[in-house]
Amino acid sequence: MGLREKLESGGFALTAEMAPPKGVNTSRFRECARGVKGRVDAVNVTDFQSAVVRISSLGAAIILLEEGIEPVMQLTGRDRNRIAIQGELLAAGALGIKNILALTGDHPVFGDNKQAKPVFELDSVNILQVATHLMEGKDLAGNPLDGAPDFYLGASVTPLFDPLELQVLKMEKKIEAGAKFFQTQAVYDIEVLKRFREKTAHLDAKVLVGVIPLKSPGMANYMNKNVPGIFVPEVVIERLRNSEDKVKEGLKIAAEFIMQAKEEKLCDGVHIMAIGAEENVPVLLDMCGF
Amino acid sequence: MIIMQGKPFEKILEMLKDVGKVFITGCSLCATFCMAGGEQQIIEMKERLENEGKEVTGFVVFEASCNRLQVRSALKKKKEELGKAQAVLCMACGDGAQTVAGVLEDIPVYPANDTLFIGEVERIGHFSEMCRACGECELGWTAGICPVTRCAKGLLNGPCGGSRDGKCELDRENECAWVLIYDRLKKMGRLENIKEIRAPKDYSRAYNPRKIVLARRKEG
């Protein structure tokens, strides 16, 4: 069963995020992907995450297909104009990539090639719009296609955004543009998730809650200070501080959060972002009993 | 106003390394306001160049360095001083420098300034970018706040995930344009303005160089 079928049939979906390799050595990437094969519904590949040069998301998604794993290909507007975005989507469609996650993208200034010219011709909403056009057999300018792709479109949302109403407005636009599922920024506070679900109860879209297992109190503090939309409550940081094996405790915290969110039906699935520690994803899945 | 800033003096010297005699031009408009090409800055530049052993054959402050007819007629009056110079140092914006270069075809014109942006004078010496000359003004539905310019990503459909505490992810000193737009539209009761999906901008309107010829109104 694919991601779409799982979500649309009301199942609890699991996705794991993997950053494509920086270089042509794909062995670790393949190994981590194989580690979750059959245990998650899809593996999400990032698109030059944090504006860092890597194998493109299309390339990484093809590697996943080779491994027999269903990919979710992220696509950002940072590096491409509408011609490139449509070409990338058509290539994805032709190669059998079904799931597309549309993102605006981080600014190049945060990456490892800071001098890059940012494009941002299409934002996340526009990328969804364009993908929808392609599925209808036309490009953005209305020209006909020889064969239309069939995508399951997704987007991101930040439950902690302030003002939340503004984020919900944008989420509504993404749904109108074609988004069927959302993967959220990492959430650590179940109350934040509850509030978000209340405010978005009227929306017809599946929500996979973002989970980033913490590795240390330092990582939590760093994210609180530097990563927009993420807030790790002090009680969680305290737990990490008092633990012997911080990585294990971080996974335990994540597992408890996932189980609670699932039991209380606060989401339609979870999206695990292990950022650099992808080998821990199977461990976390074990802890959750998935 | 066009906002500009003087190039580092070493860069100017580098451009003028083979030039002994130089004529300086300035501009009474934006360059004067930016303190980058008014009479006072020209005199300071003249002294600095003379300290480096250059001869300044003369200078002129144009009423508008971007007006070709005015520049041509003002330069005509400086024919003698210009004739002695091997190069012109233009202390105006990039447009002003090109106007001068266009009029003085046979003598090199060097820019003394870096042209930065179209901006607003908040108070003397404080400028901020407000317009990117995108070719199709969006201010009508954004409560008068330009997302093309004031959002670091130029987004038209709402904020990116990087906005935090109402500030931009690029520079926490800068307001998030989308939070400003949201707040102001909400106050006006016009939040529906941001509910509508905005198509990507029509960049064919911004292909450069752009040119306009206004039709002359018929007399009588």
Short mmCIF file of C-alpha atoms in Angstrom, two decimals:
data_model
loop_
_atom_site.label_atom_id
_atom_site.label_comp_id
_atom_site.label_asym_id
_atom_site.label_seq_id
_atom_site.Cartn_x
_atom_site.Cartn_y
_atom_site.Cartn_z
CA MET A 1 0.00 0.00 0.00
CA GLY A 2 1.33 3.39 -0.94
CA LEU A 3 1.24 6.62 1.02
CA ARG A 4 -1.87 7.87 -0.76
CA GLU A 5 -3.80 4.64 -0.19
CA LYS A 6 -2.72 4.50 3.44
CA LEU A 7 -3.83 8.05 4.17
CA GLU A 8 -6.99 7.99 2.09
CA SER A 9 -8.13 4.73 3.70
CA GLY A 10 -7.80 6.34 7.11
CA GLY A 11 -4.63 4.54 8.14
CA PHE A 12 -1.85 5.96 10.27
CA ALA A 13 0.95 6.82 7.85
CA LEU A 14 4.66 6.79 8.56
CA THR A 15 7.26 8.67 6.56
CA ALA A 16 10.95 9.17 7.21
CA GLU A 17 13.03 11.99 5.84
CA MET A 18 16.44 11.43 4.28
CA ALA A 19 18.86 13.99 3.00
CA PRO A 20 20.44 13.03 -0.34
CA PRO A 21 24.20 12.50 -0.22
CA LYS A 22 26.61 15.38 -0.68
CA GLY A 23 28.74 13.60 -3.24
CA VAL A 24 28.24 10.60 -5.47
CA ASN A 25 28.74 7.98 -2.79
CA THR A 26 25.21 6.74 -2.22
CA SER A 27 26.01 3.77 0.00
CA ARG A 28 24.97 5.29 3.34
CA PHE A 29 21.85 6.78 1.81
CA ARG A 30 20.87 3.41 0.35
CA GLU A 31 21.70 1.63 3.61
CA CYS A 32 19.54 3.98 5.70
CA ALA A 33 16.73 3.71 3.19
CA ARG A 34 16.91 -0.11 3.25
CA GLY A 35 16.78 0.09 7.05
CA VAL A 36 13.23 1.46 6.89
CA LYS A 37 12.08 -0.40 3.79
CA GLY A 38 8.70 -2.00 4.41
CA ARG A 39 8.43 -0.22 7.74
CA VAL A 40 7.43 3.24 6.55
CA ASP A 41 4.93 4.14 3.85
CA ALA A 42 7.32 6.45 2.06
CA VAL A 43 10.73 8.03 2.36
CA ASN A 44 10.90 11.77 1.96
CA VAL A 45 13.91 13.21 0.17
CA THR A 46 14.87 16.81 0.81
CA ASP A 47 15.53 19.29 -1.97
CA PHE A 48 18.89 20.93 -1.25
CA GLN A 49 17.83 21.23 2.38
CA SER A 50 19.04 24.42 4.09
CA ALA A 51 20.21 25.52 0.63
CA VAL A 52 23.13 23.08 0.79
CA VAL A 53 24.46 21.53 -2.44
CA ARG A 54 23.72 17.80 -2.62
CA ILE A 55 22.30 15.23 -5.03
CA SER A 56 18.99 16.70 -6.21
CA SER A 57 15.75 15.41 -4.77
CA LEU A 58 14.81 13.94 -8.16
CA GLY A 59 18.06 11.99 -8.26
CA ALA A 60 17.63 10.76 -4.70
CA ALA A 61 14.00 9.80 -5.35
CA ILE A 62 15.12 7.68 -8.32
CA ILE A 63 17.67 5.93 -6.09
CA LEU A 64 14.82 5.12 -3.70
CA LEU A 65 12.74 3.70 -6.55
CA GLU A 66 15.73 1.53 -7.48
CA GLU A 67 15.69 0.25 -3.91
CA GLY A 68 11.97 -0.48 -4.16
CA ILE A 69 11.01 2.30 -1.77
CA GLU A 70 8.24 4.81 -2.40
CA PRO A 71 9.65 8.33 -2.37
CA VAL A 72 8.15 11.68 -1.45
CA MET A 73 10.06 14.16 -3.57
CA GLN A 74 10.43 17.60 -2.06
CA LEU A 75 10.49 20.44 -4.54
CA THR A 76 11.37 24.01 -3.62
CA GLY A 77 11.01 27.27 -5.48
CA ARG A 78 14.34 28.61 -4.33
CA ASP A 79 16.50 27.35 -7.18
CA ARG A 80 14.21 27.05 -10.17
CA ASN A 81 11.97 29.15 -12.33
CA ARG A 82 8.65 27.88 -13.65
CA ILE A 83 10.25 26.14 -16.63
CA ALA A 84 12.62 24.15 -14.45
CA ILE A 85 9.93 23.32 -11.89
CA GLN A 86 7.59 21.99 -14.55
CA GLY A 87 10.41 20.02 -16.14
CA GLU A 88 11.32 18.51 -12.78
CA LEU A 89 7.69 17.56 -12.14
CA LEU A 90 7.33 16.01 -15.60
CA ALA A 91 10.53 14.05 -15.09
CA ALA A 92 9.22 12.86 -11.72
CA GLY A 93 5.92 11.87 -13.27
CA ALA A 94 7.56 10.03 -16.14
CA LEU A 95 9.84 8.10 -13.79
CA GLY A 96 7.04 6.94 -11.52
CA ILE A 97 7.40 9.34 -8.61
CA LYS A 98 3.93 9.89 -7.18
CA ASN A 99 4.34 12.00 -4.07
CA ILE A 100 5.48 15.61 -4.34
CA LEU A 101 5.97 17.88 -1.37
CA ALA A 102 5.96 21.54 -2.44
CA LEU A 103 8.06 23.96 -0.43
CA THR A 104 9.17 27.54 -0.84
CA GLY A 105 12.68 26.69 0.34
CA ASP A 106 15.20 28.18 2.73
CA HIS A 107 17.06 31.26 1.58
CA PRO A 108 20.51 30.59 0.02
CA VAL A 109 22.08 32.70 2.76
CA PHE A 110 21.66 29.73 5.14
CA GLY A 111 23.42 27.30 2.85
CA ASP A 112 26.94 26.40 1.82
CA ASN A 113 26.89 28.47 -1.38
CA LYS A 114 25.74 31.76 0.06
CA GLN A 115 26.54 33.75 -3.07
CA ALA A 116 23.80 31.95 -5.03
CA LYS A 117 21.09 33.93 -6.77
CA PRO A 118 17.76 33.07 -5.15
CA VAL A 119 14.93 32.40 -7.62
CA PHE A 120 11.66 32.08 -5.66
CA GLU A 121 9.66 32.64 -8.82
CA LEU A 122 7.06 30.15 -7.58
CA ASP A 123 6.24 29.77 -3.92
CA SER A 124 4.88 26.59 -2.35
CA VAL A 125 1.31 27.51 -3.31
CA ASN A 126 2.30 28.18 -6.92
CA ILE A 127 4.25 24.89 -7.16
CA LEU A 128 1.12 23.02 -6.07
CA GLN A 129 -0.89 25.00 -8.60
CA VAL A 130 1.55 24.15 -11.38
CA ALA A 131 1.56 20.46 -10.44
CA THR A 132 -2.25 20.49 -10.53
CA HIS A 133 -2.16 22.07 -14.01
CA LEU A 134 0.23 19.36 -15.20
CA MET A 135 -2.09 16.67 -13.84
CA GLU A 136 -4.85 18.25 -15.91
CA GLY A 137 -2.69 17.82 -18.99
CA LYS A 138 -1.55 21.41 -19.39
CA ASP A 139 1.52 23.40 -18.52
CA LEU A 140 1.27 26.67 -16.60
CA ALA A 141 0.89 28.65 -19.81
CA GLY A 142 -1.97 26.41 -20.93
CA ASN A 143 -0.01 24.41 -23.52
CA PRO A 144 -1.09 20.76 -23.86
CA LEU A 145 1.09 17.90 -22.59
CA ASP A 146 1.72 14.58 -24.25
CA GLY A 147 0.71 12.51 -21.24
CA ALA A 148 -0.16 13.97 -17.85
CA PRO A 149 1.45 12.93 -14.56
CA ASP A 150 -0.54 11.67 -11.60
CA PHE A 151 0.67 13.08 -8.30
CA TYR A 152 -0.31 12.95 -4.67
CA LEU A 153 0.52 16.48 -3.59
CA GLY A 154 1.68 17.58 -0.20
CA ALA A 155 2.93 20.69 1.53
CA SER A 156 4.29 21.80 4.86
CA VAL A 157 2.77 23.68 7.74
CA THR A 158 4.15 25.12 10.98
CA PRO A 159 1.74 24.51 13.88
CA LEU A 160 3.64 26.92 16.13
CA PHE A 161 3.47 29.88 13.75
CA ASP A 162 2.50 33.21 15.24
CA PRO A 163 -0.03 34.47 14.21
CA LEU A 164 -1.47 30.99 13.65
CA GLU A 165 -4.41 32.39 11.69
CA LEU A 166 -1.99 33.56 8.98
CA GLN A 167 -0.49 30.07 8.74
CA VAL A 168 -3.97 28.54 8.53
CA LEU A 169 -4.88 30.97 5.73
CA LYS A 170 -1.84 29.79 3.80
CA MET A 171 -2.69 26.16 4.53
CA GLU A 172 -6.16 26.75 3.07
CA LYS A 173 -4.56 28.18 -0.06
CA LYS A 174 -2.31 25.14 -0.35
CA ILE A 175 -5.33 22.85 -0.14
CA GLU A 176 -7.12 24.92 -2.76
CA ALA A 177 -4.02 24.62 -4.96
CA GLY A 178 -4.05 20.82 -4.67
CA ALA A 179 -2.37 19.74 -1.41
CA LYS A 180 -3.86 16.54 -0.05
CA PHE A 181 -1.46 15.98 2.81
CA PHE A 182 0.75 18.06 5.08
CA GLN A 183 3.95 17.33 6.89
CA THR A 184 4.45 19.67 9.80
CA GLN A 185 7.48 21.29 11.30
CA ALA A 186 8.67 19.29 14.31
CA VAL A 187 6.37 19.54 17.32
CA TYR A 188 7.40 18.67 20.91
CA ASP A 189 4.45 19.99 22.85
CA ILE A 190 1.23 17.99 22.54
CA GLU A 191 -0.74 21.10 23.49
CA VAL A 192 0.62 22.90 20.41
CA LEU A 193 -0.62 20.03 18.28
CA LYS A 194 -4.04 20.05 19.94
CA ARG A 195 -4.43 23.78 19.37
CA PHE A 196 -3.36 23.40 15.76
CA ARG A 197 -5.85 20.60 15.14
CA GLU A 198 -8.66 22.68 16.63
CA LYS A 199 -7.86 25.58 14.34
CA THR A 200 -7.66 23.34 11.28
CA ALA A 201 -10.51 20.94 12.05
CA HIS A 202 -12.50 22.40 9.14
CA LEU A 203 -9.82 21.51 6.58
CA ASP A 204 -9.93 18.49 4.32
CA ALA A 205 -6.32 17.33 4.34
CA LYS A 206 -4.24 14.69 6.04
CA VAL A 207 -1.66 15.83 8.57
CA LEU A 208 1.57 14.01 9.32
CA VAL A 209 3.16 15.50 12.39
CA GLY A 210 6.86 16.23 12.21
CA VAL A 211 9.10 14.46 14.73
CA ILE A 212 12.79 15.22 15.14
CA PRO A 213 14.36 12.92 17.76
CA LEU A 214 16.54 15.04 20.03
CA LYS A 215 20.17 14.05 20.51
CA SER A 216 21.17 16.38 23.33
CA PRO A 217 19.95 19.32 25.40
CA GLY A 218 22.31 21.45 23.27
CA MET A 219 20.46 20.45 20.12
CA ALA A 220 17.15 21.42 21.73
CA ASN A 221 18.51 24.78 22.82
CA TYR A 222 20.00 25.36 19.39
CA MET A 223 16.69 24.68 17.68
CA ASN A 224 14.81 26.90 20.11
CA LYS A 225 17.20 29.71 19.32
CA ASN A 226 17.73 29.22 15.60
CA VAL A 227 15.02 27.17 13.96
CA PRO A 228 11.81 29.07 13.27
CA GLY A 229 8.63 27.25 14.20
CA ILE A 230 10.29 24.77 16.56
CA PHE A 231 10.00 25.02 20.31
CA VAL A 232 11.22 22.35 22.73
CA PRO A 233 9.64 22.87 26.17
CA GLU A 234 11.93 23.08 29.20
CA VAL A 235 10.51 19.84 30.72
CA VAL A 236 11.73 17.93 27.68
CA ILE A 237 15.18 19.53 27.79
CA GLU A 238 15.35 18.73 31.51
CA ARG A 239 14.61 15.05 30.79
CA LEU A 240 17.47 14.96 28.32
CA ARG A 241 19.80 16.70 30.74
CA ASN A 242 19.10 14.15 33.46
CA SER A 243 19.47 11.10 31.25
CA GLU A 244 22.50 8.81 30.91
CA ASP A 245 22.10 7.99 27.21
CA LYS A 246 20.84 11.23 25.66
CA VAL A 247 20.28 9.83 22.16
CA LYS A 248 18.20 6.97 23.57
CA GLU A 249 16.24 9.37 25.79
CA GLY A 250 15.60 11.60 22.76
CA LEU A 251 14.20 8.62 20.89
CA LYS A 252 12.09 7.68 23.91
CA ILE A 253 10.67 11.19 24.09
CA ALA A 254 9.87 11.02 20.37
CA ALA A 255 8.25 7.58 20.73
CA GLU A 256 6.05 8.74 23.61
CA PHE A 257 4.99 11.79 21.62
CA ILE A 258 4.13 9.69 18.57
CA MET A 259 2.10 7.22 20.61
CA GLN A 260 0.18 9.96 22.40
CA ALA A 261 -0.56 11.82 19.15
CA LYS A 262 -1.77 8.57 17.60
CA GLU A 263 -3.91 7.52 20.55
CA GLU A 264 -5.54 10.91 20.88
CA LYS A 265 -6.09 10.99 17.09
CA LEU A 266 -4.29 14.29 16.76
CA CYS A 267 -2.82 13.42 13.36
CA ASP A 268 -3.06 11.06 10.40
CA GLY A 269 0.53 9.96 10.68
CA VAL A 270 4.01 11.04 11.58
CA HIS A 271 6.94 12.31 9.60
CA ILE A 272 10.26 11.42 11.18
CA MET A 273 13.16 13.74 10.45
CA ALA A 274 16.32 12.25 11.89
CA ILE A 275 18.60 14.89 10.31
CA GLY A 276 21.94 13.16 10.07
CA ALA A 277 21.02 10.21 12.31
CA GLU A 278 18.82 8.32 9.86
CA GLU A 279 20.10 4.99 11.23
CA ASN A 280 18.04 5.72 14.38
CA VAL A 281 14.74 5.71 12.50
CA PRO A 282 14.31 1.89 12.71
CA VAL A 283 15.14 2.09 16.42
CA LEU A 284 12.38 4.66 16.91
CA LEU A 285 9.96 2.53 14.89
CA ASP A 286 10.80 -0.43 17.14
CA MET A 287 10.13 1.65 20.24
CA CYS A 288 6.71 2.60 18.87
CA GLY A 289 5.95 -1.00 17.95
CA PHE A 290 5.51 -0.13 14.26
CA MET B 1 14.85 57.90 -4.52
CA ILE B 2 17.83 55.95 -5.84
CA ILE B 3 19.98 54.92 -2.90
CA MET B 4 23.72 54.69 -3.47
CA GLN B 5 26.92 54.45 -1.53
CA GLY B 6 30.48 55.47 -2.36
CA LYS B 7 32.79 52.69 -3.45
CA PRO B 8 35.79 52.11 -1.17
CA PHE B 9 38.45 54.70 -2.06
CA GLU B 10 40.96 51.94 -2.93
CA LYS B 11 38.58 50.64 -5.60
CA ILE B 12 38.30 54.12 -7.06
CA LEU B 13 42.09 54.43 -7.10
CA GLU B 14 42.32 51.04 -8.78
CA MET B 15 39.99 52.21 -11.57
CA LEU B 16 41.99 55.41 -11.94
CA LYS B 17 45.42 53.77 -11.74
CA ASP B 18 46.46 54.91 -15.23
CA VAL B 19 44.71 58.26 -14.99
CA GLY B 20 46.58 61.42 -13.96
CA LYS B 21 43.96 64.04 -14.74
CA VAL B 22 40.33 63.58 -13.83
CA PHE B 23 37.11 65.53 -14.10
CA ILE B 24 34.39 64.86 -11.49
CA THR B 25 30.63 64.96 -11.93
CA GLY B 26 27.95 64.87 -9.26
CA CYS B 27 24.19 65.17 -9.01
CA SER B 28 21.98 67.49 -6.98
CA LEU B 29 19.24 64.90 -6.50
CA CYS B 30 19.58 61.40 -5.02
CA ALA B 31 23.42 61.46 -4.92
CA THR B 32 23.35 64.63 -2.84
CA PHE B 33 20.73 63.18 -0.50
CA CYS B 34 22.77 60.00 -0.11
CA MET B 35 25.85 62.13 0.61
CA ALA B 36 27.60 60.35 -2.21
CA GLY B 37 27.80 62.96 -4.96
CA GLY B 38 26.86 66.45 -3.79
CA GLU B 39 29.20 69.40 -3.96
CA GLN B 40 30.64 68.69 -0.52
CA GLN B 41 31.52 65.07 -1.35
CA ILE B 42 33.00 66.15 -4.68
CA ILE B 43 35.30 68.61 -2.94
CA GLU B 44 36.33 65.92 -0.47
CA MET B 45 36.99 63.51 -3.34
CA LYS B 46 39.04 66.16 -5.14
CA GLU B 47 41.26 66.61 -2.07
CA ARG B 48 41.71 62.88 -1.59
CA LEU B 49 42.62 62.38 -5.25
CA GLU B 50 45.05 65.31 -5.12
CA ASN B 51 46.68 63.73 -2.09
CA GLU B 52 47.24 60.68 -4.28
CA GLY B 53 48.96 62.85 -6.88
CA LYS B 54 46.05 63.19 -9.29
CA GLU B 55 45.05 66.44 -10.92
CA VAL B 56 41.35 67.31 -10.80
CA THR B 57 40.73 69.49 -13.86
CA GLY B 58 37.30 70.56 -12.72
CA PHE B 59 33.88 69.39 -11.58
CA VAL B 60 30.19 69.90 -12.10
CA VAL B 61 27.08 69.06 -10.10
CA PHE B 62 24.27 68.29 -12.53
CA GLU B 63 20.78 69.31 -11.65
CA ALA B 64 19.82 65.75 -12.61
CA SER B 65 22.56 63.37 -13.76
CA CYS B 66 19.84 61.14 -15.26
CA ASN B 67 18.63 63.84 -17.67
CA ARG B 68 20.53 63.58 -20.93
CA LEU B 69 19.67 67.04 -22.25
CA GLN B 70 20.65 68.72 -18.99
CA VAL B 71 23.87 66.73 -18.75
CA ARG B 72 24.79 67.54 -22.34
CA SER B 73 24.26 71.25 -21.91
CA ALA B 74 26.07 71.40 -18.55
CA LEU B 75 29.06 69.51 -19.97
CA LYS B 76 29.24 71.84 -22.95
CA LYS B 77 29.97 74.68 -20.54
CA LYS B 78 32.85 72.65 -19.04
CA LYS B 79 34.46 71.86 -22.38
CA GLU B 80 37.85 73.30 -21.46
CA GLU B 81 38.24 71.48 -18.13
CA LEU B 82 36.94 68.30 -19.70
CA GLY B 83 39.39 68.59 -22.54
CA LYS B 84 42.31 68.36 -20.11
CA ALA B 85 40.98 65.28 -18.35
CA GLN B 86 41.85 61.67 -19.21
CA ALA B 87 38.81 60.30 -17.41
CA VAL B 88 35.62 61.32 -15.66
CA LEU B 89 34.72 60.13 -12.19
CA CYS B 90 30.95 60.10 -11.85
CA MET B 91 29.56 60.53 -8.35
CA ALA B 92 25.93 59.67 -9.14
CA CYS B 93 23.88 56.50 -9.50
CA GLY B 94 24.48 53.93 -12.24
CA ASP B 95 21.95 55.69 -14.41
CA GLY B 96 23.67 59.05 -13.92
CA ALA B 97 27.04 57.52 -14.80
CA GLN B 98 25.61 56.04 -18.00
CA THR B 99 24.05 59.33 -19.00
CA VAL B 100 27.44 61.02 -18.64
CA ALA B 101 29.18 58.17 -20.47
CA GLY B 102 26.58 58.36 -23.24
CA VAL B 103 27.24 62.07 -23.75
CA LEU B 104 31.04 61.82 -23.48
CA GLU B 105 31.55 58.99 -25.89
CA ASP B 106 35.33 59.22 -26.24
CA ILE B 107 36.47 59.55 -22.64
CA PRO B 108 36.20 56.83 -20.00
CA VAL B 109 33.66 57.39 -17.25
CA TYR B 110 34.20 55.58 -13.95
CA PRO B 111 31.52 55.12 -11.30
CA ALA B 112 32.44 56.37 -7.84
CA ASN B 113 29.32 54.85 -6.32
CA ASP B 114 27.57 51.53 -6.00
CA THR B 115 23.87 51.90 -6.76
CA LEU B 116 21.91 49.95 -4.18
CA PHE B 117 18.14 50.24 -4.37
CA ILE B 118 15.03 52.32 -4.78
CA GLY B 119 14.29 53.44 -1.28
CA GLU B 120 12.63 55.64 1.21
CA VAL B 121 14.35 58.29 3.29
CA GLU B 122 13.25 57.44 6.81
CA ARG B 123 15.33 60.31 8.11
CA ILE B 124 18.61 61.83 7.02
CA GLY B 125 21.10 59.03 6.41
CA HIS B 126 18.55 56.26 7.03
CA PHE B 127 17.29 54.61 3.86
CA SER B 128 15.27 51.48 3.36
CA GLU B 129 14.36 49.53 0.26
CA MET B 130 10.70 49.78 -0.63
CA CYS B 131 10.27 49.09 -4.34
CA ARG B 132 11.89 46.68 -6.78
CA ALA B 133 10.38 48.20 -9.90
CA CYS B 134 8.81 44.80 -10.67
CA GLY B 135 6.65 46.20 -13.45
CA GLU B 136 3.26 45.43 -11.90
CA CYS B 137 2.38 47.06 -8.60
CA GLU B 138 0.87 44.79 -5.95
CA LEU B 139 0.30 47.43 -3.28
CA GLY B 140 -3.44 47.66 -3.95
CA TRP B 141 -4.28 44.39 -2.22
CA THR B 142 -1.44 44.26 0.30
CA ALA B 143 -2.46 47.23 2.44
CA GLY B 144 0.31 49.32 0.91
CA ILE B 145 3.19 47.03 1.98
CA CYS B 146 5.23 45.56 -0.88
CA PRO B 147 5.86 41.81 -0.47
CA VAL B 148 7.94 41.71 -3.65
CA THR B 149 10.50 43.99 -2.02
CA ARG B 150 10.01 43.69 1.69
CA CYS B 151 9.73 39.88 1.89
CA ALA B 152 13.24 38.46 1.41
CA LYS B 153 11.78 35.82 -0.90
CA GLY B 154 9.33 38.15 -2.64
CA LEU B 155 6.45 35.81 -1.78
CA LEU B 156 2.92 36.63 -2.93
CA ASN B 157 0.91 33.97 -1.11
CA GLY B 158 1.77 34.54 2.51
CA PRO B 159 4.77 34.10 4.79
CA CYS B 160 7.38 31.37 4.55
CA GLY B 161 8.07 29.13 7.51
CA GLY B 162 11.05 31.26 8.46
CA SER B 163 9.09 34.11 9.94
CA ARG B 164 9.53 34.26 13.72
CA ASP B 165 8.09 36.70 16.24
CA GLY B 166 7.04 38.82 13.30
CA LYS B 167 10.64 39.08 12.06
CA CYS B 168 12.31 37.84 8.89
CA GLU B 169 14.52 34.73 8.97
CA LEU B 170 17.20 36.54 7.00
CA ASP B 171 17.63 39.44 9.36
CA ARG B 172 15.90 39.47 12.71
CA GLU B 173 16.05 43.28 12.60
CA ASN B 174 13.63 43.27 9.67
CA GLU B 175 9.89 42.96 10.05
CA CYS B 176 8.25 40.03 8.24
CA ALA B 177 6.39 41.81 5.45
CA TRP B 178 3.64 39.18 5.58
CA VAL B 179 2.97 39.66 9.27
CA LEU B 180 2.78 43.42 8.59
CA ILE B 181 0.39 42.85 5.69
CA TYR B 182 -1.73 40.46 7.78
CA ASP B 183 -1.93 42.86 10.72
CA ARG B 184 -2.89 45.83 8.58
CA LEU B 185 -5.44 43.95 6.47
CA LYS B 186 -6.99 42.52 9.62
CA LYS B 187 -7.34 46.01 11.07
CA MET B 188 -9.08 47.09 7.86
CA GLY B 189 -11.33 44.01 7.86
CA ARG B 190 -9.92 42.97 4.50
CA LEU B 191 -8.23 39.65 5.29
CA GLU B 192 -9.99 38.15 2.28
CA ASN B 193 -7.29 39.88 0.22
CA ILE B 194 -4.77 37.22 1.20
CA LYS B 195 -7.15 34.28 0.87
CA GLU B 196 -7.03 34.49 -2.90
CA ILE B 197 -4.24 32.51 -4.57
CA ARG B 198 -1.87 34.81 -6.41
CA ALA B 199 -0.44 33.39 -9.59
CA PRO B 200 3.31 33.74 -10.08
CA LYS B 201 4.25 37.21 -11.25
CA ASP B 202 4.42 37.99 -14.94
CA TYR B 203 8.15 38.51 -15.29
CA SER B 204 7.82 39.42 -18.94
CA ARG B 205 6.83 42.82 -17.59
CA ALA B 206 10.26 43.17 -16.08
CA TYR B 207 12.40 42.08 -19.03
CA ASN B 208 15.16 44.58 -19.34
CA PRO B 209 16.03 47.05 -20.65
CA ARG B 210 12.59 48.57 -20.39
CA LYS B 211 11.61 51.63 -22.34
CA ILE B 212 8.62 53.93 -22.41
CA VAL B 213 7.72 56.59 -24.94
CA LEU B 214 4.85 58.68 -23.70
CA ALA B 215 2.48 59.74 -26.39
CA ARG B 216 2.48 63.51 -26.79
CA ARG B 217 -0.77 65.16 -25.94
CA LYS B 218 -2.17 66.93 -28.97
CA GLU B 219 -2.25 70.70 -28.64
CA GLY B 220 -5.44 72.66 -28.94
#
